[in-house]
């Protein structure tokens, strides 16, 4: 039997870990090493809870367990519990009070890899922080002491949580089939499975995971092929004819099953695009998986995604701005604010407007102030741009009805707030003038000319603001067939003709 040191990960696995592209997909086999029940035992204990709660008699419970299909048994039991409003203690069923040490060691080793975790398990074993996180210390008065309170990883278990952005959130735990903490989220019955995997959010998440990451399955066996079939159908290597699979399945075998194991390897490779990584369990049984990860520990270096990786992810979302991808991009930018400028500068499609507006990208608080910089040559003034306004410049001309009205109101709100706070950023005024000059004329009101006067009366040179309004907005007003717009054109001419003393400018 191989020693732990002889377990060497495939180069594809090593490369994926090095580049932050490894996802560890954890199945029931891992939880069972902690003492959690298998699918059959889980169903039996749920039935037992119904019997204990008076919902089923002994005979009914016995016959429900004897249906021969654990999922069918569990589906019926869960439906009965809901019908009778009986709360099932899933925590007690899934988690023994004293978890087996070998299972705990496995989860410690998985934690040390620090990848993104995806699991079809309902339990909490992955949710608790790993050993290196739990042992962190804080400094108090120069003394080191253990960190206070429990430490948890980011946890996602609802369909609406699912987005490809989570795959860039190192350490996150994604419960694909829900969590025991919210029984309504648990994907249990055949109907649940069909609805779950038909959901566009689930499909988009799985597609992104298998297309852009390398997935390592841990704790899965042939009995769970039905689950794997749903998951790996997004595997692109089968469609593109990739010679080397980029996804891996740890597979426990006995030495007497070597021929059968070869058949299994061929099946997963040819039908699923997955490379089987066999390990012999003759001596230690299923605990041997711990030795595999001990051998891999020094070889796998799971890194944070680089800025280039994150930007590439945003590029894919921008190229295909479905609702799921827009949500994914915004979630990533919320978690990584340093990506905001790159993201907003890559947008030119009005489909993003409502999402950006709701996310607060056009909030007046983001209006940058002018910086005063002193150097040996004197004082200079630096005005930063506002990327969100450049996006509005891109879409203003194509805006329709309510969207155009909302953009016009954003322009007014920014200007009013700046006047209230005494802000005078000439780059903001230039952007606002460009937006207003491109918007449909029906979005404009007479009072907007007073707003324009404030932009032109600033301390700094307003030539670009005046040029934008005079060359773009004024001709459109004059060419309009609406007398109201001719009146606004006269008001605009009056504003553009204001006299200013040059000495007012810094």
Short mmCIF file of N, CA and C in Angstrom, two decimals, residues 321-330 334 343-344 347 349-362 391 403:
data_model
loop_
_atom_site.label_atom_id
_atom_site.label_comp_id
_atom_site.label_asym_id
_atom_site.label_seq_id
_atom_site.Cartn_x
_atom_site.Cartn_y
_atom_site.Cartn_z
N UNK A 321 -24.27 40.19 -20.30
CA UNK A 321 -24.90 40.84 -19.15
C UNK A 321 -26.28 40.31 -18.79
N UNK A 322 -26.36 38.99 -18.57
CA UNK A 322 -27.61 38.42 -18.08
C UNK A 322 -27.84 38.88 -16.65
N UNK A 323 -29.05 38.67 -16.16
CA UNK A 323 -29.35 39.07 -14.78
C UNK A 323 -28.41 38.43 -13.79
N UNK A 324 -28.12 37.14 -13.99
CA UNK A 324 -27.22 36.42 -13.09
C UNK A 324 -25.82 37.01 -13.15
N UNK A 325 -25.33 37.31 -14.36
CA UNK A 325 -23.98 37.85 -14.50
C UNK A 325 -23.88 39.27 -13.96
N UNK A 326 -24.92 40.05 -14.10
CA UNK A 326 -24.90 41.41 -13.54
C UNK A 326 -24.82 41.34 -12.02
N UNK A 327 -25.61 40.45 -11.45
CA UNK A 327 -25.58 40.26 -9.99
C UNK A 327 -24.20 39.79 -9.54
N UNK A 328 -23.60 38.88 -10.30
CA UNK A 328 -22.28 38.35 -9.95
C UNK A 328 -21.24 39.45 -9.99
N UNK A 329 -21.27 40.28 -11.03
CA UNK A 329 -20.28 41.35 -11.15
C UNK A 329 -20.43 42.36 -10.02
N UNK A 330 -21.64 42.73 -9.69
CA UNK A 330 -21.84 43.72 -8.64
C UNK A 330 -21.45 43.17 -7.27
N UNK A 334 -18.61 44.84 -4.92
CA UNK A 334 -18.90 45.21 -3.53
C UNK A 334 -17.84 44.64 -2.60
N UNK A 343 -14.34 48.10 -13.57
CA UNK A 343 -15.65 47.59 -13.93
C UNK A 343 -16.49 48.64 -14.63
N UNK A 344 -16.65 49.80 -14.01
CA UNK A 344 -17.54 50.82 -14.57
C UNK A 344 -17.01 51.37 -15.88
N UNK A 347 -18.14 49.41 -19.05
CA UNK A 347 -19.57 49.32 -19.37
C UNK A 347 -19.98 50.38 -20.38
N UNK A 349 -23.42 49.58 -21.91
CA UNK A 349 -24.74 49.04 -22.20
C UNK A 349 -25.74 49.54 -21.16
N UNK A 350 -26.85 50.11 -21.62
CA UNK A 350 -27.85 50.66 -20.70
C UNK A 350 -28.51 49.62 -19.83
N UNK A 351 -28.34 48.32 -20.17
CA UNK A 351 -28.96 47.27 -19.38
C UNK A 351 -28.45 47.26 -17.94
N UNK A 352 -27.26 47.82 -17.73
CA UNK A 352 -26.67 47.86 -16.39
C UNK A 352 -27.20 49.00 -15.53
N UNK A 353 -27.89 49.96 -16.13
CA UNK A 353 -28.19 51.20 -15.42
C UNK A 353 -28.96 50.97 -14.12
N UNK A 354 -30.08 50.24 -14.18
CA UNK A 354 -30.91 50.06 -12.98
C UNK A 354 -30.13 49.38 -11.86
N UNK A 355 -29.30 48.38 -12.21
CA UNK A 355 -28.51 47.68 -11.20
C UNK A 355 -27.48 48.62 -10.55
N UNK A 356 -26.83 49.44 -11.37
CA UNK A 356 -25.85 50.38 -10.84
C UNK A 356 -26.51 51.44 -9.98
N UNK A 357 -27.67 51.90 -10.42
CA UNK A 357 -28.41 52.90 -9.66
C UNK A 357 -28.81 52.35 -8.31
N UNK A 358 -29.35 51.13 -8.32
CA UNK A 358 -29.78 50.49 -7.06
C UNK A 358 -28.59 50.24 -6.14
N UNK A 359 -27.43 49.96 -6.72
CA UNK A 359 -26.22 49.68 -5.93
C UNK A 359 -25.55 50.96 -5.42
N UNK A 360 -26.05 52.13 -5.81
CA UNK A 360 -25.53 53.38 -5.27
C UNK A 360 -24.35 53.97 -5.99
N UNK A 361 -24.09 53.53 -7.21
CA UNK A 361 -22.93 54.05 -7.94
C UNK A 361 -23.06 55.54 -8.25
N UNK A 362 -24.30 56.06 -8.32
CA UNK A 362 -24.51 57.47 -8.68
C UNK A 362 -24.85 58.32 -7.45
N UNK A 391 -19.96 56.48 -17.44
CA UNK A 391 -20.93 55.49 -17.90
C UNK A 391 -22.22 56.17 -18.35
N UNK A 403 -36.08 55.99 -17.91
CA UNK A 403 -34.63 55.93 -17.69
C UNK A 403 -33.99 57.29 -17.90
#
